[in-house]
């Protein structure tokens, strides 16, 4: 199973409202709509510039985005 990460994104109220509007119009949750748009943007980048090399991706540290389980006492 793929690991999912949580990333906090700061949006203006206007941009948030537009994301929610588009999400509803497309029948997606805001999270799924954002992921859909992000995938499309990455595909566009790779078509326009070049495919992102796997070796370069492997160098990126994702540990700051890993959720840390909190102990409940």
PDB file of C-alpha atoms in Angstrom:
ATOM      1  CA  UNK A   1       0.000   0.000   0.000  1.00  0.00           C
ATOM      2  CA  UNK A   2       1.304   3.466  -0.862  1.00  0.00           C
ATOM      3  CA  UNK A   3       2.131   5.822   1.966  1.00  0.00           C
ATOM      4  CA  UNK A   4       0.022   8.973   2.037  1.00  0.00           C
ATOM      5  CA  UNK A   5       1.421  12.225   3.356  1.00  0.00           C
ATOM      6  CA  UNK A   6      -0.242  15.292   4.773  1.00  0.00           C
ATOM      7  CA  UNK A   7       0.805  18.684   3.476  1.00  0.00           C
ATOM      8  CA  UNK A   8      -0.660  21.905   4.834  1.00  0.00           C
ATOM      9  CA  UNK A   9      -1.533  24.423   2.140  1.00  0.00           C
ATOM     10  CA  UNK A  10      -2.327  28.040   2.883  1.00  0.00           C
ATOM     11  CA  UNK A  11      -5.045  29.476   0.664  1.00  0.00           C
ATOM     12  CA  UNK A  12      -6.819  32.785   0.511  1.00  0.00           C
ATOM     13  CA  UNK A  13     -10.519  32.643   1.298  1.00  0.00           C
ATOM     14  CA  UNK A  14     -11.308  33.354  -2.351  1.00  0.00           C
ATOM     15  CA  UNK A  15      -9.109  30.510  -3.583  1.00  0.00           C
ATOM     16  CA  UNK A  16     -10.567  28.134  -0.980  1.00  0.00           C
ATOM     17  CA  UNK A  17     -14.111  29.009  -2.045  1.00  0.00           C
ATOM     18  CA  UNK A  18     -13.184  28.432  -5.695  1.00  0.00           C
ATOM     19  CA  UNK A  19     -11.598  25.065  -4.843  1.00  0.00           C
ATOM     20  CA  UNK A  20     -14.767  24.056  -2.996  1.00  0.00           C
ATOM     21  CA  UNK A  21     -16.939  25.229  -5.900  1.00  0.00           C
ATOM     22  CA  UNK A  22     -14.906  23.314  -8.504  1.00  0.00           C
ATOM     23  CA  UNK A  23     -14.811  20.234  -6.249  1.00  0.00           C
ATOM     24  CA  UNK A  24     -18.583  20.199  -5.944  1.00  0.00           C
ATOM     25  CA  UNK A  25     -19.055  20.796  -9.679  1.00  0.00           C
ATOM     26  CA  UNK A  26     -16.705  17.916 -10.495  1.00  0.00           C
ATOM     27  CA  UNK A  27     -18.171  15.585  -7.855  1.00  0.00           C
ATOM     28  CA  UNK A  28     -14.913  15.259  -5.937  1.00  0.00           C
ATOM     29  CA  UNK A  29     -13.875  15.941  -2.382  1.00  0.00           C
ATOM     30  CA  UNK A  30     -11.645  19.005  -2.027  1.00  0.00           C
ATOM     31  CA  UNK A  31      -8.684  16.701  -1.317  1.00  0.00           C
ATOM     32  CA  UNK A  32      -9.341  14.585  -4.422  1.00  0.00           C
ATOM     33  CA  UNK A  33      -9.864  17.708  -6.545  1.00  0.00           C
ATOM     34  CA  UNK A  34      -6.587  19.191  -5.337  1.00  0.00           C
ATOM     35  CA  UNK A  35      -4.765  15.909  -6.050  1.00  0.00           C
ATOM     36  CA  UNK A  36      -6.367  15.751  -9.515  1.00  0.00           C
ATOM     37  CA  UNK A  37      -5.272  19.314 -10.318  1.00  0.00           C
ATOM     38  CA  UNK A  38      -1.777  18.670  -8.972  1.00  0.00           C
ATOM     39  CA  UNK A  39      -1.378  15.548 -11.138  1.00  0.00           C
ATOM     40  CA  UNK A  40      -2.529  17.501 -14.193  1.00  0.00           C
ATOM     41  CA  UNK A  41      -0.069  20.287 -13.431  1.00  0.00           C
ATOM     42  CA  UNK A  42       2.815  17.819 -13.068  1.00  0.00           C
ATOM     43  CA  UNK A  43       1.861  16.137 -16.369  1.00  0.00           C
ATOM     44  CA  UNK A  44       1.855  19.565 -18.030  1.00  0.00           C
ATOM     45  CA  UNK A  45       5.273  20.375 -16.527  1.00  0.00           C
ATOM     46  CA  UNK A  46       6.727  17.087 -17.764  1.00  0.00           C
ATOM     47  CA  UNK A  47       5.306  17.572 -21.284  1.00  0.00           C
ATOM     48  CA  UNK A  48       6.595  21.143 -21.466  1.00  0.00           C
ATOM     49  CA  UNK A  49      10.008  20.713 -19.831  1.00  0.00           C
ATOM     50  CA  UNK A  50      10.851  16.989 -19.637  1.00  0.00           C
ATOM     51  CA  UNK A  51      10.031  13.993 -17.511  1.00  0.00           C
ATOM     52  CA  UNK A  52      11.241  14.364 -13.940  1.00  0.00           C
ATOM     53  CA  UNK A  53      14.088  11.851 -13.466  1.00  0.00           C
ATOM     54  CA  UNK A  54      13.422   9.139 -10.870  1.00  0.00           C
ATOM     55  CA  UNK A  55      16.953   9.627  -9.529  1.00  0.00           C
ATOM     56  CA  UNK A  56      16.174  13.290  -8.797  1.00  0.00           C
ATOM     57  CA  UNK A  57      12.913  12.356  -7.084  1.00  0.00           C
ATOM     58  CA  UNK A  58      14.735   9.818  -4.920  1.00  0.00           C
ATOM     59  CA  UNK A  59      16.984  12.605  -3.583  1.00  0.00           C
ATOM     60  CA  UNK A  60      14.053  14.581  -2.159  1.00  0.00           C
ATOM     61  CA  UNK A  61      13.599  14.211   1.596  1.00  0.00           C
ATOM     62  CA  UNK A  62       9.930  13.620   2.388  1.00  0.00           C
ATOM     63  CA  UNK A  63      10.449  12.951   6.095  1.00  0.00           C
ATOM     64  CA  UNK A  64       9.292  16.455   7.133  1.00  0.00           C
ATOM     65  CA  UNK A  65       5.895  15.539   5.654  1.00  0.00           C
ATOM     66  CA  UNK A  66       5.476  12.221   7.430  1.00  0.00           C
ATOM     67  CA  UNK A  67       2.869  12.260  10.137  1.00  0.00           C
ATOM     68  CA  UNK A  68       4.217  11.402  13.547  1.00  0.00           C
ATOM     69  CA  UNK A  69       1.903   9.261  15.615  1.00  0.00           C
ATOM     70  CA  UNK A  70       1.150  10.977  18.903  1.00  0.00           C
ATOM     71  CA  UNK A  71       1.104   9.022  22.110  1.00  0.00           C
ATOM     72  CA  UNK A  72      -2.177   9.156  23.951  1.00  0.00           C
ATOM     73  CA  UNK A  73      -1.771   9.122  27.739  1.00  0.00           C
TER      74      UNK A  73
END
